[in-house]
């Protein structure tokens, strides 16, 4: 792969005990028959330099770097993962319960809306009936007014007829009554004789 100088150069650049596990995995893929793999697996950080030195015989520098980056980006096992899973599960269950409650509430709201609509329809029917009754009452009132006007007009006619009849009766009675003649006695005035007075001288 590399000459001794190149290998020493890359070895110096790539030394990193924290990347020992990544390098060991790549070495196991590249050279699975290597006898020292079991020893390296016991404590990768302790044998980090040996792992890297052996890896440079079977892998290029860029491949080692890319492998380290890929493994670093891959999330490892999280000890808190079960707690998070249970927490998410609880949240999902709570969300489902809230959804069921919301559905029940929605059903109740629908029932109330339906009842309100039925009440509104009943109110409309009652309003129509009341309007019809009011119209009938108005018609009856108009008929009563017309009857009252007719009765009043008939009464006026009767009064006029009665007055006319009374006048006719009076005029007839006046013509049939004889005129009474009154006698006036003439009083004669007595003439008194004038007395003549003589004056004696």
Coordinates of C-alpha atoms in Angstrom, one line a residue:
X1 CA 0.0 0.0 0.0
X2 CA 2.3 2.7 1.2
X3 CA 6.1 3.0 1.5
X4 CA 7.6 3.1 5.0
X5 CA 7.9 6.9 4.9
X6 CA 4.3 7.4 3.7
X7 CA 3.0 5.0 6.2
X8 CA 4.8 6.8 9.0
X9 CA 3.5 10.1 7.8
X10 CA -0.2 8.9 7.6
X11 CA 0.2 7.1 10.9
X12 CA 1.3 10.3 12.6
X13 CA -1.6 12.3 11.1
X14 CA -4.3 9.7 11.9
X15 CA -3.3 8.8 15.4
X16 CA -6.5 9.1 17.6
X17 CA -7.2 6.7 20.4
X18 CA -10.9 7.7 20.4
X19 CA -11.2 6.3 16.9
X20 CA -9.7 2.9 17.8
X21 CA -13.1 1.1 17.7
X22 CA -13.9 2.5 14.2
X23 CA -10.5 1.5 12.9
X24 CA -10.9 -1.9 14.4
X25 CA -14.2 -2.5 12.6
X26 CA -12.6 -1.4 9.3
X27 CA -9.6 -3.7 10.0
X28 CA -11.9 -6.6 10.7
X29 CA -13.7 -6.0 7.4
X30 CA -10.4 -5.6 5.4
X31 CA -8.5 -8.4 7.0
X32 CA -10.8 -10.8 9.0
X33 CA -8.1 -13.5 9.2
X34 CA -5.7 -11.4 11.2
X35 CA -4.7 -13.2 14.3
X36 CA -4.4 -10.2 16.5
X37 CA -8.0 -9.1 16.1
X38 CA -9.2 -10.9 19.2
X39 CA -6.4 -9.2 21.3
X40 CA -7.3 -5.8 19.8
X41 CA -11.0 -6.3 20.6
X42 CA -10.3 -6.7 24.3
X43 CA -9.2 -3.0 24.7
X44 CA -9.3 -1.1 21.4
X45 CA -8.0 2.2 22.9
X46 CA -5.0 0.5 24.4
X47 CA -4.1 -1.0 21.1
X48 CA -5.2 2.0 19.0
X49 CA -1.7 2.6 17.5
X50 CA -1.2 -1.1 16.6
X51 CA -4.7 -1.2 15.0
X52 CA -4.0 1.9 13.0
X53 CA -0.5 0.7 11.9
X54 CA -2.0 -2.7 10.8
X55 CA -4.9 -0.9 9.1
X56 CA -2.6 1.3 6.9
X57 CA -1.3 -2.0 5.3
X58 CA -4.8 -2.8 3.9
X59 CA -6.6 0.6 3.7
X60 CA -5.9 4.1 2.4
X61 CA -5.8 7.2 4.4
X62 CA -9.0 8.7 2.9
X63 CA -10.8 5.5 3.5
X64 CA -9.9 5.4 7.1
X65 CA -11.0 9.1 7.6
X66 CA -14.3 8.5 5.8
X67 CA -15.0 5.4 7.9
X68 CA -14.4 7.4 11.1
X69 CA -16.7 10.2 9.9
X70 CA -19.4 7.7 8.9
X71 CA -19.3 5.9 12.3
X72 CA -19.3 9.2 14.2
X73 CA -22.4 10.3 12.3
X74 CA -24.2 7.0 13.0
X75 CA -25.9 7.3 16.4
X76 CA -24.8 4.7 18.9
X77 CA -26.9 2.9 21.5
X78 CA -28.5 5.4 23.9
X79 CA -29.0 4.1 27.5
X80 CA -31.9 6.5 27.8
X81 CA -33.6 5.2 24.7
X82 CA -36.0 2.8 26.6
X83 CA -37.1 5.7 28.8
X84 CA -37.7 7.9 25.7
X85 CA -39.6 5.0 24.1
X86 CA -41.8 4.6 27.1
X87 CA -42.3 8.4 27.3
X88 CA -43.3 8.5 23.6
X89 CA -45.6 5.6 24.2
X90 CA -47.3 7.4 27.1
X91 CA -47.6 10.5 25.0
X92 CA -49.2 8.5 22.2
X93 CA -51.7 6.9 24.7
X94 CA -52.5 10.3 26.1
X95 CA -53.0 11.6 22.6
X96 CA -55.4 8.7 21.8
X97 CA -57.3 9.3 25.0
X98 CA -57.6 13.0 24.2
X99 CA -58.7 12.1 20.7
X100 CA -61.4 9.8 22.1
X101 CA -62.5 12.5 24.5
X102 CA -62.6 15.0 21.6
X103 CA -64.7 12.6 19.6
X104 CA -67.2 12.1 22.5
X105 CA -67.3 15.8 22.9
X106 CA -67.9 16.2 19.2
X107 CA -70.8 13.7 19.4
X108 CA -72.3 15.6 22.3
X109 CA -72.0 18.9 20.5
X110 CA -73.7 17.3 17.4
X111 CA -76.6 16.0 19.6
X112 CA -77.0 19.4 21.2
X113 CA -76.9 21.1 17.8
X114 CA -79.6 18.7 16.5
X115 CA -81.7 19.4 19.6
X116 CA -81.3 23.1 19.0
X117 CA -82.3 22.7 15.4
X118 CA -85.4 20.7 16.4
X119 CA -86.3 23.4 18.9
X120 CA -85.8 26.0 16.3
X121 CA -88.1 24.2 13.9
X122 CA -90.8 23.9 16.6
X123 CA -90.4 27.6 17.3
X124 CA -90.9 28.3 13.6
X125 CA -94.0 26.2 13.5
X126 CA -95.4 27.9 16.6
X127 CA -94.6 31.3 15.1
X128 CA -96.4 30.4 11.9
X129 CA -99.4 29.2 13.9
X130 CA -99.4 32.4 15.9
X131 CA -99.1 34.5 12.7
X132 CA -102.1 32.6 11.2
X133 CA -104.1 33.1 14.3
X134 CA -103.2 36.8 14.3
X135 CA -104.3 37.0 10.7
X136 CA -107.6 35.3 11.5
X137 CA -108.1 37.7 14.4
X138 CA -107.5 40.6 12.2
X139 CA -110.0 39.3 9.6
X140 CA -112.5 38.8 12.4
X141 CA -111.8 42.3 13.7
X142 CA -112.3 43.8 10.2
X143 CA -115.6 41.8 9.9
X144 CA -116.7 43.1 13.3
X145 CA -115.9 46.7 12.3
X146 CA -117.8 46.3 9.0
X147 CA -120.8 44.9 10.9
X148 CA -120.6 47.8 13.4
X149 CA -120.5 50.3 10.6
X150 CA -123.4 48.6 8.9
X151 CA -125.4 48.6 12.2
X152 CA -124.5 52.2 12.7
X153 CA -125.6 53.1 9.2
X154 CA -128.9 51.2 9.7
X155 CA -129.5 53.0 13.0
X156 CA -129.0 56.4 11.3
X157 CA -131.5 55.4 8.6
X158 CA -134.0 54.4 11.3
X159 CA -133.5 57.7 13.0
X160 CA -134.0 59.6 9.8
X161 CA -137.2 57.6 9.1
X162 CA -138.4 58.1 12.6
X163 CA -137.9 61.9 12.3
X164 CA -139.6 62.0 9.0
X165 CA -142.6 60.0 10.3
X166 CA -142.9 62.3 13.3
X167 CA -142.9 65.4 11.1
X168 CA -145.6 63.9 8.9
X169 CA -147.7 63.1 12.0
X170 CA -147.4 66.6 13.4
X171 CA -148.3 68.2 10.1
X172 CA -151.5 66.1 9.8
X173 CA -152.6 66.8 13.3
X174 CA -152.2 70.5 12.8
X175 CA -154.5 70.5 9.7
X176 CA -157.3 68.6 11.4
X177 CA -157.6 70.9 14.5
X178 CA -160.4 73.7 14.1
X179 CA -159.5 77.4 14.7
X180 CA -161.0 78.9 17.8
X181 CA -162.5 82.4 17.4
X182 CA -162.4 84.8 20.3
X183 CA -165.0 87.7 20.8
X184 CA -163.9 91.0 21.9
X185 CA -166.4 93.3 23.8
X186 CA -166.3 96.9 22.9
X187 CA -166.4 99.2 25.8
X188 CA -168.3 102.3 25.3
X189 CA -166.8 105.4 26.7
X190 CA -169.2 107.6 28.5
X191 CA -168.9 111.2 27.7
X192 CA -169.1 113.3 30.7
X193 CA -170.8 116.7 30.4
X194 CA -168.5 119.6 30.8
X195 CA -169.5 121.7 33.8
X196 CA -169.7 125.4 33.1
X197 CA -168.5 127.6 35.8
X198 CA -169.8 131.2 36.1
X199 CA -167.9 133.9 37.8
X200 CA -169.8 136.5 39.7
X201 CA -168.5 139.9 39.7

